[in-house]
Amino acid sequence: MKKRIKSKLKGSRFERKVALELSKKGFLVYKGSASKGGWYEGHRIGVGDLLAINKERKLIIEVKYNKSKLTQKERSGLIEVARKVGAEPYLAYWEGEIKLERVKA
């Protein structure tokens, strides 16, 4: 149980770091409540930890400390939701620094 709590804290801290970096780049950033995704078309969806917007772009971002933790289901869901709302799907992960990578099918 302690490992799970540590993992959640690590993930939550990393989400805040990513949000701060994006805000420094001029984005207004919203963090999903408890990072369980949100609601879309009346259904609970578990994609997108952060929504970052500025005048030119809308990004839906799944934050994973470890890049390899993004499942195919999460990848597909992120792409689908981003497409439906006119946003760009991104994965934020740690590789010695914060990396932001466009998610492709």
Backbone as XML, in Angstrom:
<?xml version="1.0"?>
<chain id="A" units="angstrom">
  <residue number="1" name="MET">
    <atom name="N" x="0.821" y="-1.197" z="0.000"/>
    <atom name="CA" x="0.000" y="0.000" z="0.000"/>
    <atom name="C" x="0.864" y="1.260" z="0.000"/>
  </residue>
  <residue number="2" name="LYS">
    <atom name="N" x="1.964" y="1.253" z="0.743"/>
    <atom name="CA" x="2.827" y="2.431" z="0.804"/>
    <atom name="C" x="3.401" y="2.763" z="-0.566"/>
  </residue>
  <residue number="3" name="LYS">
    <atom name="N" x="3.751" y="1.728" z="-1.348"/>
    <atom name="CA" x="4.314" y="1.953" z="-2.671"/>
    <atom name="C" x="3.301" y="2.669" z="-3.561"/>
  </residue>
  <residue number="4" name="ARG">
    <atom name="N" x="2.038" y="2.271" z="-3.469"/>
    <atom name="CA" x="0.985" y="2.889" z="-4.277"/>
    <atom name="C" x="0.824" y="4.369" z="-3.918"/>
  </residue>
  <residue number="5" name="ILE">
    <atom name="N" x="0.864" y="4.679" z="-2.646"/>
    <atom name="CA" x="0.741" y="6.068" z="-2.204"/>
    <atom name="C" x="1.937" y="6.875" z="-2.706"/>
  </residue>
  <residue number="6" name="LYS">
    <atom name="N" x="3.143" y="6.325" z="-2.570"/>
    <atom name="CA" x="4.335" y="7.013" z="-3.053"/>
    <atom name="C" x="4.241" y="7.261" z="-4.554"/>
  </residue>
  <residue number="7" name="SER">
    <atom name="N" x="3.766" y="6.268" z="-5.276"/>
    <atom name="CA" x="3.627" y="6.380" z="-6.718"/>
    <atom name="C" x="2.636" y="7.476" z="-7.094"/>
  </residue>
  <residue number="8" name="LYS">
    <atom name="N" x="1.512" y="7.537" z="-6.365"/>
    <atom name="CA" x="0.510" y="8.579" z="-6.636"/>
    <atom name="C" x="1.075" y="9.964" z="-6.336"/>
  </residue>
  <residue number="9" name="LEU">
    <atom name="N" x="1.822" y="10.088" z="-5.239"/>
    <atom name="CA" x="2.435" y="11.377" z="-4.899"/>
    <atom name="C" x="3.449" y="11.797" z="-5.957"/>
  </residue>
  <residue number="10" name="LYS">
    <atom name="N" x="4.250" y="10.850" z="-6.398"/>
    <atom name="CA" x="5.246" y="11.123" z="-7.428"/>
    <atom name="C" x="4.552" y="11.597" z="-8.706"/>
  </residue>
  <residue number="11" name="GLY">
    <atom name="N" x="3.478" y="10.906" z="-9.087"/>
    <atom name="CA" x="2.732" y="11.275" z="-10.287"/>
    <atom name="C" x="2.092" y="12.641" z="-10.163"/>
  </residue>
  <residue number="12" name="SER">
    <atom name="N" x="1.518" y="12.917" z="-9.005"/>
    <atom name="CA" x="0.858" y="14.202" z="-8.774"/>
    <atom name="C" x="1.866" y="15.349" z="-8.795"/>
  </residue>
  <residue number="13" name="ARG">
    <atom name="N" x="3.014" y="15.132" z="-8.194"/>
    <atom name="CA" x="4.072" y="16.153" z="-8.207"/>
    <atom name="C" x="4.549" y="16.415" z="-9.634"/>
  </residue>
  <residue number="14" name="PHE">
    <atom name="N" x="4.694" y="15.330" z="-10.393"/>
    <atom name="CA" x="5.157" y="15.475" z="-11.769"/>
    <atom name="C" x="4.121" y="16.222" z="-12.614"/>
  </residue>
  <residue number="15" name="GLU">
    <atom name="N" x="2.844" y="15.943" z="-12.398"/>
    <atom name="CA" x="1.784" y="16.677" z="-13.101"/>
    <atom name="C" x="1.892" y="18.176" z="-12.818"/>
  </residue>
  <residue number="16" name="ARG">
    <atom name="N" x="2.136" y="18.526" z="-11.565"/>
    <atom name="CA" x="2.268" y="19.945" z="-11.207"/>
    <atom name="C" x="3.492" y="20.576" z="-11.885"/>
  </residue>
  <residue number="17" name="LYS">
    <atom name="N" x="4.597" y="19.817" z="-11.970"/>
    <atom name="CA" x="5.799" y="20.327" z="-12.639"/>
    <atom name="C" x="5.523" y="20.590" z="-14.119"/>
  </residue>
  <residue number="18" name="VAL">
    <atom name="N" x="4.831" y="19.653" z="-14.750"/>
    <atom name="CA" x="4.498" y="19.813" z="-16.170"/>
    <atom name="C" x="3.594" y="21.034" z="-16.352"/>
  </residue>
  <residue number="19" name="ALA">
    <atom name="N" x="2.582" y="21.158" z="-15.494"/>
    <atom name="CA" x="1.659" y="22.297" z="-15.570"/>
    <atom name="C" x="2.415" y="23.619" z="-15.406"/>
  </residue>
  <residue number="20" name="LEU">
    <atom name="N" x="3.349" y="23.672" z="-14.478"/>
    <atom name="CA" x="4.134" y="24.889" z="-14.256"/>
    <atom name="C" x="4.969" y="25.234" z="-15.488"/>
  </residue>
  <residue number="21" name="GLU">
    <atom name="N" x="5.611" y="24.233" z="-16.082"/>
    <atom name="CA" x="6.422" y="24.475" z="-17.279"/>
    <atom name="C" x="5.569" y="24.997" z="-18.430"/>
  </residue>
  <residue number="22" name="LEU">
    <atom name="N" x="4.388" y="24.422" z="-18.605"/>
    <atom name="CA" x="3.496" y="24.880" z="-19.672"/>
    <atom name="C" x="3.006" y="26.306" z="-19.414"/>
  </residue>
  <residue number="23" name="SER">
    <atom name="N" x="2.722" y="26.612" z="-18.156"/>
    <atom name="CA" x="2.259" y="27.973" z="-17.838"/>
    <atom name="C" x="3.368" y="28.992" z="-18.089"/>
  </residue>
  <residue number="24" name="LYS">
    <atom name="N" x="4.614" y="28.601" z="-17.868"/>
    <atom name="CA" x="5.749" y="29.486" z="-18.163"/>
    <atom name="C" x="5.871" y="29.752" z="-19.663"/>
  </residue>
  <residue number="25" name="LYS">
    <atom name="N" x="5.327" y="28.830" z="-20.473"/>
    <atom name="CA" x="5.369" y="28.982" z="-21.934"/>
    <atom name="C" x="4.112" y="29.659" z="-22.473"/>
  </residue>
  <residue number="26" name="GLY">
    <atom name="N" x="3.301" y="30.221" z="-21.568"/>
    <atom name="CA" x="2.151" y="30.992" z="-22.000"/>
    <atom name="C" x="0.835" y="30.246" z="-22.084"/>
  </residue>
  <residue number="27" name="PHE">
    <atom name="N" x="0.791" y="29.023" z="-21.591"/>
    <atom name="CA" x="-0.449" y="28.254" z="-21.593"/>
    <atom name="C" x="-1.215" y="28.471" z="-20.294"/>
  </residue>
  <residue number="28" name="LEU">
    <atom name="N" x="-2.522" y="28.469" z="-20.399"/>
    <atom name="CA" x="-3.394" y="28.391" z="-19.231"/>
    <atom name="C" x="-3.641" y="26.904" z="-19.042"/>
  </residue>
  <residue number="29" name="VAL">
    <atom name="N" x="-3.350" y="26.378" z="-17.861"/>
    <atom name="CA" x="-3.387" y="24.931" z="-17.651"/>
    <atom name="C" x="-4.427" y="24.559" z="-16.608"/>
  </residue>
  <residue number="30" name="TYR">
    <atom name="N" x="-5.251" y="23.583" z="-16.957"/>
    <atom name="CA" x="-6.236" y="23.016" z="-16.036"/>
    <atom name="C" x="-5.824" y="21.590" z="-15.732"/>
  </residue>
  <residue number="31" name="LYS">
    <atom name="N" x="-5.865" y="21.234" z="-14.461"/>
    <atom name="CA" x="-5.520" y="19.874" z="-14.033"/>
    <atom name="C" x="-6.808" y="19.135" z="-13.709"/>
  </residue>
  <residue number="32" name="GLY">
    <atom name="N" x="-6.944" y="17.939" z="-14.262"/>
    <atom name="CA" x="-8.129" y="17.125" z="-14.002"/>
    <atom name="C" x="-8.215" y="16.747" z="-12.532"/>
  </residue>
  <residue number="33" name="SER">
    <atom name="N" x="-9.406" y="16.743" z="-11.997"/>
    <atom name="CA" x="-9.628" y="16.379" z="-10.600"/>
    <atom name="C" x="-9.232" y="14.931" z="-10.362"/>
  </residue>
  <residue number="34" name="ALA">
    <atom name="N" x="-8.324" y="14.720" z="-9.463"/>
    <atom name="CA" x="-7.827" y="13.389" z="-9.088"/>
    <atom name="C" x="-7.262" y="12.628" z="-10.278"/>
  </residue>
  <residue number="35" name="SER">
    <atom name="N" x="-7.027" y="13.340" z="-11.390"/>
    <atom name="CA" x="-6.437" y="12.753" z="-12.600"/>
    <atom name="C" x="-7.090" y="11.450" z="-13.023"/>
  </residue>
  <residue number="36" name="LYS">
    <atom name="N" x="-8.371" y="11.406" z="-12.944"/>
    <atom name="CA" x="-9.100" y="10.217" z="-13.391"/>
    <atom name="C" x="-9.786" y="10.485" z="-14.719"/>
  </residue>
  <residue number="37" name="GLY">
    <atom name="N" x="-9.356" y="11.528" z="-15.393"/>
    <atom name="CA" x="-9.986" y="11.883" z="-16.655"/>
    <atom name="C" x="-11.211" y="12.729" z="-16.402"/>
  </residue>
  <residue number="38" name="GLY">
    <atom name="N" x="-12.153" y="12.676" z="-17.293"/>
    <atom name="CA" x="-13.341" y="13.503" z="-17.150"/>
    <atom name="C" x="-14.536" y="12.864" z="-17.819"/>
  </residue>
  <residue number="39" name="TRP">
    <atom name="N" x="-15.513" y="13.688" z="-18.132"/>
    <atom name="CA" x="-16.744" y="13.226" z="-18.767"/>
    <atom name="C" x="-16.783" y="13.737" z="-20.189"/>
  </residue>
  <residue number="40" name="TYR">
    <atom name="N" x="-17.245" y="12.898" z="-21.097"/>
    <atom name="CA" x="-17.427" y="13.317" z="-22.477"/>
    <atom name="C" x="-18.595" y="12.543" z="-23.056"/>
  </residue>
  <residue number="41" name="GLU">
    <atom name="N" x="-19.517" y="13.253" z="-23.674"/>
    <atom name="CA" x="-20.712" y="12.648" z="-24.269"/>
    <atom name="C" x="-21.425" y="11.734" z="-23.272"/>
  </residue>
  <residue number="42" name="GLY">
    <atom name="N" x="-21.461" y="12.164" z="-22.009"/>
    <atom name="CA" x="-22.181" y="11.422" z="-20.983"/>
    <atom name="C" x="-21.474" y="10.202" z="-20.434"/>
  </residue>
  <residue number="43" name="HIS">
    <atom name="N" x="-20.232" y="9.986" z="-20.841"/>
    <atom name="CA" x="-19.483" y="8.817" z="-20.374"/>
    <atom name="C" x="-18.203" y="9.261" z="-19.682"/>
  </residue>
  <residue number="44" name="ARG">
    <atom name="N" x="-17.816" y="8.515" z="-18.662"/>
    <atom name="CA" x="-16.558" y="8.781" z="-17.962"/>
    <atom name="C" x="-15.416" y="8.323" z="-18.854"/>
  </residue>
  <residue number="45" name="ILE">
    <atom name="N" x="-14.455" y="9.199" z="-19.054"/>
    <atom name="CA" x="-13.278" y="8.836" z="-19.832"/>
    <atom name="C" x="-12.048" y="9.007" z="-18.962"/>
  </residue>
  <residue number="46" name="GLY">
    <atom name="N" x="-11.118" y="8.128" z="-19.081"/>
    <atom name="CA" x="-9.923" y="8.179" z="-18.249"/>
    <atom name="C" x="-8.710" y="8.677" z="-18.997"/>
  </residue>
  <residue number="47" name="VAL">
    <atom name="N" x="-8.897" y="9.719" z="-19.792"/>
    <atom name="CA" x="-7.753" y="10.245" z="-20.541"/>
    <atom name="C" x="-7.568" y="11.726" z="-20.260"/>
  </residue>
  <residue number="48" name="GLY">
    <atom name="N" x="-6.334" y="12.145" z="-20.319"/>
    <atom name="CA" x="-6.022" y="13.560" z="-20.175"/>
    <atom name="C" x="-5.928" y="14.015" z="-18.739"/>
  </residue>
  <residue number="49" name="ASP">
    <atom name="N" x="-4.712" y="14.214" z="-18.284"/>
    <atom name="CA" x="-4.486" y="14.741" z="-16.940"/>
    <atom name="C" x="-4.524" y="16.260" z="-16.938"/>
  </residue>
  <residue number="50" name="LEU">
    <atom name="N" x="-4.068" y="16.850" z="-18.046"/>
    <atom name="CA" x="-3.990" y="18.303" z="-18.146"/>
    <atom name="C" x="-4.620" y="18.785" z="-19.448"/>
  </residue>
  <residue number="51" name="LEU">
    <atom name="N" x="-5.225" y="19.949" z="-19.381"/>
    <atom name="CA" x="-5.692" y="20.658" z="-20.567"/>
    <atom name="C" x="-4.926" y="21.971" z="-20.578"/>
  </residue>
  <residue number="52" name="ALA">
    <atom name="N" x="-4.173" y="22.204" z="-21.639"/>
    <atom name="CA" x="-3.373" y="23.427" z="-21.751"/>
    <atom name="C" x="-3.836" y="24.189" z="-22.987"/>
  </residue>
  <residue number="53" name="ILE">
    <atom name="N" x="-4.181" y="25.460" z="-22.793"/>
    <atom name="CA" x="-4.665" y="26.254" z="-23.917"/>
    <atom name="C" x="-3.966" y="27.608" z="-23.968"/>
  </residue>
  <residue number="54" name="ASN">
    <atom name="N" x="-3.780" y="28.082" z="-25.179"/>
    <atom name="CA" x="-3.363" y="29.461" z="-25.403"/>
    <atom name="C" x="-4.122" y="29.951" z="-26.630"/>
  </residue>
  <residue number="55" name="LYS">
    <atom name="N" x="-3.759" y="31.089" z="-27.173"/>
    <atom name="CA" x="-4.521" y="31.646" z="-28.296"/>
    <atom name="C" x="-4.464" y="30.773" z="-29.549"/>
  </residue>
  <residue number="56" name="GLU">
    <atom name="N" x="-3.399" y="30.021" z="-29.707"/>
    <atom name="CA" x="-3.219" y="29.230" z="-30.921"/>
    <atom name="C" x="-3.504" y="27.741" z="-30.771"/>
  </residue>
  <residue number="57" name="ARG">
    <atom name="N" x="-3.367" y="27.207" z="-29.568"/>
    <atom name="CA" x="-3.386" y="25.743" z="-29.426"/>
    <atom name="C" x="-4.196" y="25.277" z="-28.230"/>
  </residue>
  <residue number="58" name="LYS">
    <atom name="N" x="-4.737" y="24.043" z="-28.373"/>
    <atom name="CA" x="-5.382" y="23.319" z="-27.273"/>
    <atom name="C" x="-4.688" y="21.965" z="-27.182"/>
  </residue>
  <residue number="59" name="LEU">
    <atom name="N" x="-4.133" y="21.664" z="-26.028"/>
    <atom name="CA" x="-3.443" y="20.393" z="-25.822"/>
    <atom name="C" x="-4.156" y="19.591" z="-24.744"/>
  </residue>
  <residue number="60" name="ILE">
    <atom name="N" x="-4.393" y="18.315" z="-25.019"/>
    <atom name="CA" x="-4.836" y="17.387" z="-23.980"/>
    <atom name="C" x="-3.622" y="16.524" z="-23.693"/>
  </residue>
  <residue number="61" name="ILE">
    <atom name="N" x="-3.208" y="16.519" z="-22.430"/>
    <atom name="CA" x="-1.938" y="15.891" z="-22.078"/>
    <atom name="C" x="-2.143" y="14.782" z="-21.055"/>
  </residue>
  <residue number="62" name="GLU">
    <atom name="N" x="-1.637" y="13.613" z="-21.392"/>
    <atom name="CA" x="-1.568" y="12.501" z="-20.450"/>
    <atom name="C" x="-0.170" y="12.564" z="-19.849"/>
  </residue>
  <residue number="63" name="VAL">
    <atom name="N" x="-0.075" y="12.582" z="-18.535"/>
    <atom name="CA" x="1.211" y="12.706" z="-17.852"/>
    <atom name="C" x="1.591" y="11.351" z="-17.262"/>
  </residue>
  <residue number="64" name="LYS">
    <atom name="N" x="2.757" y="10.861" z="-17.663"/>
    <atom name="CA" x="3.299" y="9.602" z="-17.152"/>
    <atom name="C" x="4.767" y="9.845" z="-16.826"/>
  </residue>
  <residue number="65" name="TYR">
    <atom name="N" x="5.163" y="9.535" z="-15.626"/>
    <atom name="CA" x="6.573" y="9.717" z="-15.283"/>
    <atom name="C" x="7.438" y="8.854" z="-16.194"/>
  </residue>
  <residue number="66" name="ASN">
    <atom name="N" x="6.951" y="7.647" z="-16.469"/>
    <atom name="CA" x="7.660" y="6.698" z="-17.318"/>
    <atom name="C" x="6.919" y="6.584" z="-18.649"/>
  </residue>
  <residue number="67" name="LYS">
    <atom name="N" x="7.576" y="6.937" z="-19.725"/>
    <atom name="CA" x="6.963" y="6.946" z="-21.061"/>
    <atom name="C" x="6.294" y="5.621" z="-21.409"/>
  </residue>
  <residue number="68" name="SER">
    <atom name="N" x="6.906" y="4.519" z="-21.030"/>
    <atom name="CA" x="6.395" y="3.200" z="-21.418"/>
    <atom name="C" x="5.102" y="2.815" z="-20.702"/>
  </residue>
  <residue number="69" name="LYS">
    <atom name="N" x="4.671" y="3.598" z="-19.723"/>
    <atom name="CA" x="3.454" y="3.270" z="-18.972"/>
    <atom name="C" x="2.168" y="3.640" z="-19.712"/>
  </residue>
  <residue number="70" name="LEU">
    <atom name="N" x="2.259" y="4.354" z="-20.836"/>
    <atom name="CA" x="1.067" y="4.716" z="-21.593"/>
    <atom name="C" x="0.571" y="3.482" z="-22.339"/>
  </residue>
  <residue number="71" name="THR">
    <atom name="N" x="-0.619" y="3.025" z="-21.980"/>
    <atom name="CA" x="-1.172" y="1.826" z="-22.613"/>
    <atom name="C" x="-1.764" y="2.167" z="-23.978"/>
  </residue>
  <residue number="72" name="GLN">
    <atom name="N" x="-1.974" y="1.150" z="-24.784"/>
    <atom name="CA" x="-2.590" y="1.356" z="-26.095"/>
    <atom name="C" x="-4.005" y="1.901" z="-25.939"/>
  </residue>
  <residue number="73" name="LYS">
    <atom name="N" x="-4.721" y="1.437" z="-24.923"/>
    <atom name="CA" x="-6.078" y="1.925" z="-24.666"/>
    <atom name="C" x="-6.050" y="3.421" z="-24.325"/>
  </residue>
  <residue number="74" name="GLU">
    <atom name="N" x="-5.100" y="3.831" z="-23.481"/>
    <atom name="CA" x="-4.967" y="5.251" z="-23.131"/>
    <atom name="C" x="-4.592" y="6.079" z="-24.361"/>
  </residue>
  <residue number="75" name="ARG">
    <atom name="N" x="-3.678" y="5.550" z="-25.153"/>
    <atom name="CA" x="-3.238" y="6.232" z="-26.377"/>
    <atom name="C" x="-4.423" y="6.449" z="-27.321"/>
  </residue>
  <residue number="76" name="SER">
    <atom name="N" x="-5.183" y="5.391" z="-27.570"/>
    <atom name="CA" x="-6.342" y="5.473" z="-28.468"/>
    <atom name="C" x="-7.393" y="6.440" z="-27.940"/>
  </residue>
  <residue number="77" name="GLY">
    <atom name="N" x="-7.667" y="6.360" z="-26.642"/>
    <atom name="CA" x="-8.654" y="7.245" z="-26.029"/>
    <atom name="C" x="-8.241" y="8.700" z="-26.103"/>
  </residue>
  <residue number="78" name="LEU">
    <atom name="N" x="-6.973" y="8.962" z="-25.854"/>
    <atom name="CA" x="-6.453" y="10.330" z="-25.906"/>
    <atom name="C" x="-6.581" y="10.905" z="-27.316"/>
  </residue>
  <residue number="79" name="ILE">
    <atom name="N" x="-6.219" y="10.113" z="-28.310"/>
    <atom name="CA" x="-6.315" y="10.552" z="-29.704"/>
    <atom name="C" x="-7.767" y="10.820" z="-30.081"/>
  </residue>
  <residue number="80" name="GLU">
    <atom name="N" x="-8.655" y="9.923" z="-29.707"/>
    <atom name="CA" x="-10.074" y="10.053" z="-30.044"/>
    <atom name="C" x="-10.700" y="11.300" z="-29.419"/>
  </residue>
  <residue number="81" name="VAL">
    <atom name="N" x="-10.472" y="11.504" z="-28.135"/>
    <atom name="CA" x="-11.045" y="12.671" z="-27.454"/>
    <atom name="C" x="-10.458" y="13.962" z="-28.028"/>
  </residue>
  <residue number="82" name="ALA">
    <atom name="N" x="-9.162" y="13.988" z="-28.243"/>
    <atom name="CA" x="-8.526" y="15.185" z="-28.806"/>
    <atom name="C" x="-9.114" y="15.505" z="-30.180"/>
  </residue>
  <residue number="83" name="ARG">
    <atom name="N" x="-9.310" y="14.489" z="-30.993"/>
    <atom name="CA" x="-9.887" y="14.688" z="-32.324"/>
    <atom name="C" x="-11.293" y="15.273" z="-32.225"/>
  </residue>
  <residue number="84" name="LYS">
    <atom name="N" x="-12.090" y="14.747" z="-31.314"/>
    <atom name="CA" x="-13.480" y="15.197" z="-31.176"/>
    <atom name="C" x="-13.597" y="16.646" z="-30.713"/>
  </residue>
  <residue number="85" name="VAL">
    <atom name="N" x="-12.638" y="17.117" z="-29.941"/>
    <atom name="CA" x="-12.734" y="18.493" z="-29.415"/>
    <atom name="C" x="-11.757" y="19.463" z="-30.086"/>
  </residue>
  <residue number="86" name="GLY">
    <atom name="N" x="-11.073" y="19.004" z="-31.126"/>
    <atom name="CA" x="-10.164" y="19.884" z="-31.855"/>
    <atom name="C" x="-8.901" y="20.234" z="-31.102"/>
  </residue>
  <residue number="87" name="ALA">
    <atom name="N" x="-8.402" y="19.290" z="-30.311"/>
    <atom name="CA" x="-7.178" y="19.511" z="-29.536"/>
    <atom name="C" x="-6.065" y="18.603" z="-30.062"/>
  </residue>
  <residue number="88" name="GLU">
    <atom name="N" x="-4.870" y="18.832" z="-29.570"/>
    <atom name="CA" x="-3.722" y="18.008" z="-29.926"/>
    <atom name="C" x="-3.422" y="17.061" z="-28.761"/>
  </residue>
  <residue number="89" name="PRO">
    <atom name="N" x="-3.291" y="15.755" z="-29.036"/>
    <atom name="CA" x="-2.989" y="14.803" z="-27.962"/>
    <atom name="C" x="-1.483" y="14.741" z="-27.691"/>
  </residue>
  <residue number="90" name="TYR">
    <atom name="N" x="-1.119" y="14.871" z="-26.419"/>
    <atom name="CA" x="0.293" y="14.832" z="-26.044"/>
    <atom name="C" x="0.524" y="13.933" z="-24.845"/>
  </residue>
  <residue number="91" name="LEU">
    <atom name="N" x="1.742" y="13.407" z="-24.782"/>
    <atom name="CA" x="2.221" y="12.660" z="-23.626"/>
    <atom name="C" x="3.360" y="13.464" z="-23.019"/>
  </residue>
  <residue number="92" name="ALA">
    <atom name="N" x="3.292" y="13.705" z="-21.713"/>
    <atom name="CA" x="4.395" y="14.334" z="-20.986"/>
    <atom name="C" x="5.045" y="13.245" z="-20.144"/>
  </residue>
  <residue number="93" name="TYR">
    <atom name="N" x="6.372" y="13.162" z="-20.190"/>
    <atom name="CA" x="7.097" y="12.147" z="-19.421"/>
    <atom name="C" x="8.465" y="12.693" z="-19.017"/>
  </residue>
  <residue number="94" name="TRP">
    <atom name="N" x="9.143" y="11.953" z="-18.157"/>
    <atom name="CA" x="10.446" y="12.361" z="-17.637"/>
    <atom name="C" x="11.543" y="11.547" z="-18.304"/>
  </residue>
  <residue number="95" name="GLU">
    <atom name="N" x="12.552" y="12.252" z="-18.812"/>
    <atom name="CA" x="13.727" y="11.599" z="-19.387"/>
    <atom name="C" x="14.931" y="12.501" z="-19.110"/>
  </residue>
  <residue number="96" name="GLY">
    <atom name="N" x="15.209" y="12.683" z="-17.805"/>
    <atom name="CA" x="16.251" y="13.617" z="-17.401"/>
    <atom name="C" x="15.750" y="15.054" z="-17.371"/>
  </residue>
  <residue number="97" name="GLU">
    <atom name="N" x="14.642" y="15.281" z="-18.039"/>
    <atom name="CA" x="13.922" y="16.551" z="-18.070"/>
    <atom name="C" x="12.504" y="16.248" z="-18.557"/>
  </residue>
  <residue number="98" name="ILE">
    <atom name="N" x="11.644" y="17.233" z="-18.476"/>
    <atom name="CA" x="10.277" y="17.032" z="-18.946"/>
    <atom name="C" x="10.283" y="16.982" z="-20.468"/>
  </residue>
  <residue number="99" name="LYS">
    <atom name="N" x="9.702" y="15.925" z="-21.003"/>
    <atom name="CA" x="9.554" y="15.776" z="-22.455"/>
    <atom name="C" x="8.075" y="15.828" z="-22.791"/>
  </residue>
  <residue number="100" name="LEU">
    <atom name="N" x="7.756" y="16.457" z="-23.885"/>
    <atom name="CA" x="6.382" y="16.551" z="-24.366"/>
    <atom name="C" x="6.381" y="16.000" z="-25.789"/>
  </residue>
  <residue number="101" name="GLU">
    <atom name="N" x="5.604" y="14.942" z="-26.011"/>
    <atom name="CA" x="5.621" y="14.257" z="-27.297"/>
    <atom name="C" x="4.208" y="14.115" z="-27.847"/>
  </residue>
  <residue number="102" name="ARG">
    <atom name="N" x="4.020" y="14.486" z="-29.092"/>
    <atom name="CA" x="2.719" y="14.339" z="-29.749"/>
    <atom name="C" x="2.392" y="12.851" z="-29.835"/>
  </residue>
  <residue number="103" name="VAL">
    <atom name="N" x="1.179" y="12.488" z="-29.457"/>
    <atom name="CA" x="0.745" y="11.088" z="-29.500"/>
    <atom name="C" x="0.148" y="10.819" z="-30.872"/>
  </residue>
  <residue number="104" name="LYS">
    <atom name="N" x="0.657" y="9.784" z="-31.513"/>
    <atom name="CA" x="0.177" y="9.386" z="-32.837"/>
    <atom name="C" x="-0.372" y="7.969" z="-32.769"/>
  </residue>
  <residue number="105" name="ALA">
    <atom name="N" x="-1.266" y="7.673" z="-33.681"/>
    <atom name="CA" x="-1.909" y="6.345" z="-33.715"/>
    <atom name="C" x="-0.919" y="5.228" z="-33.941"/>
  </residue>
</chain>
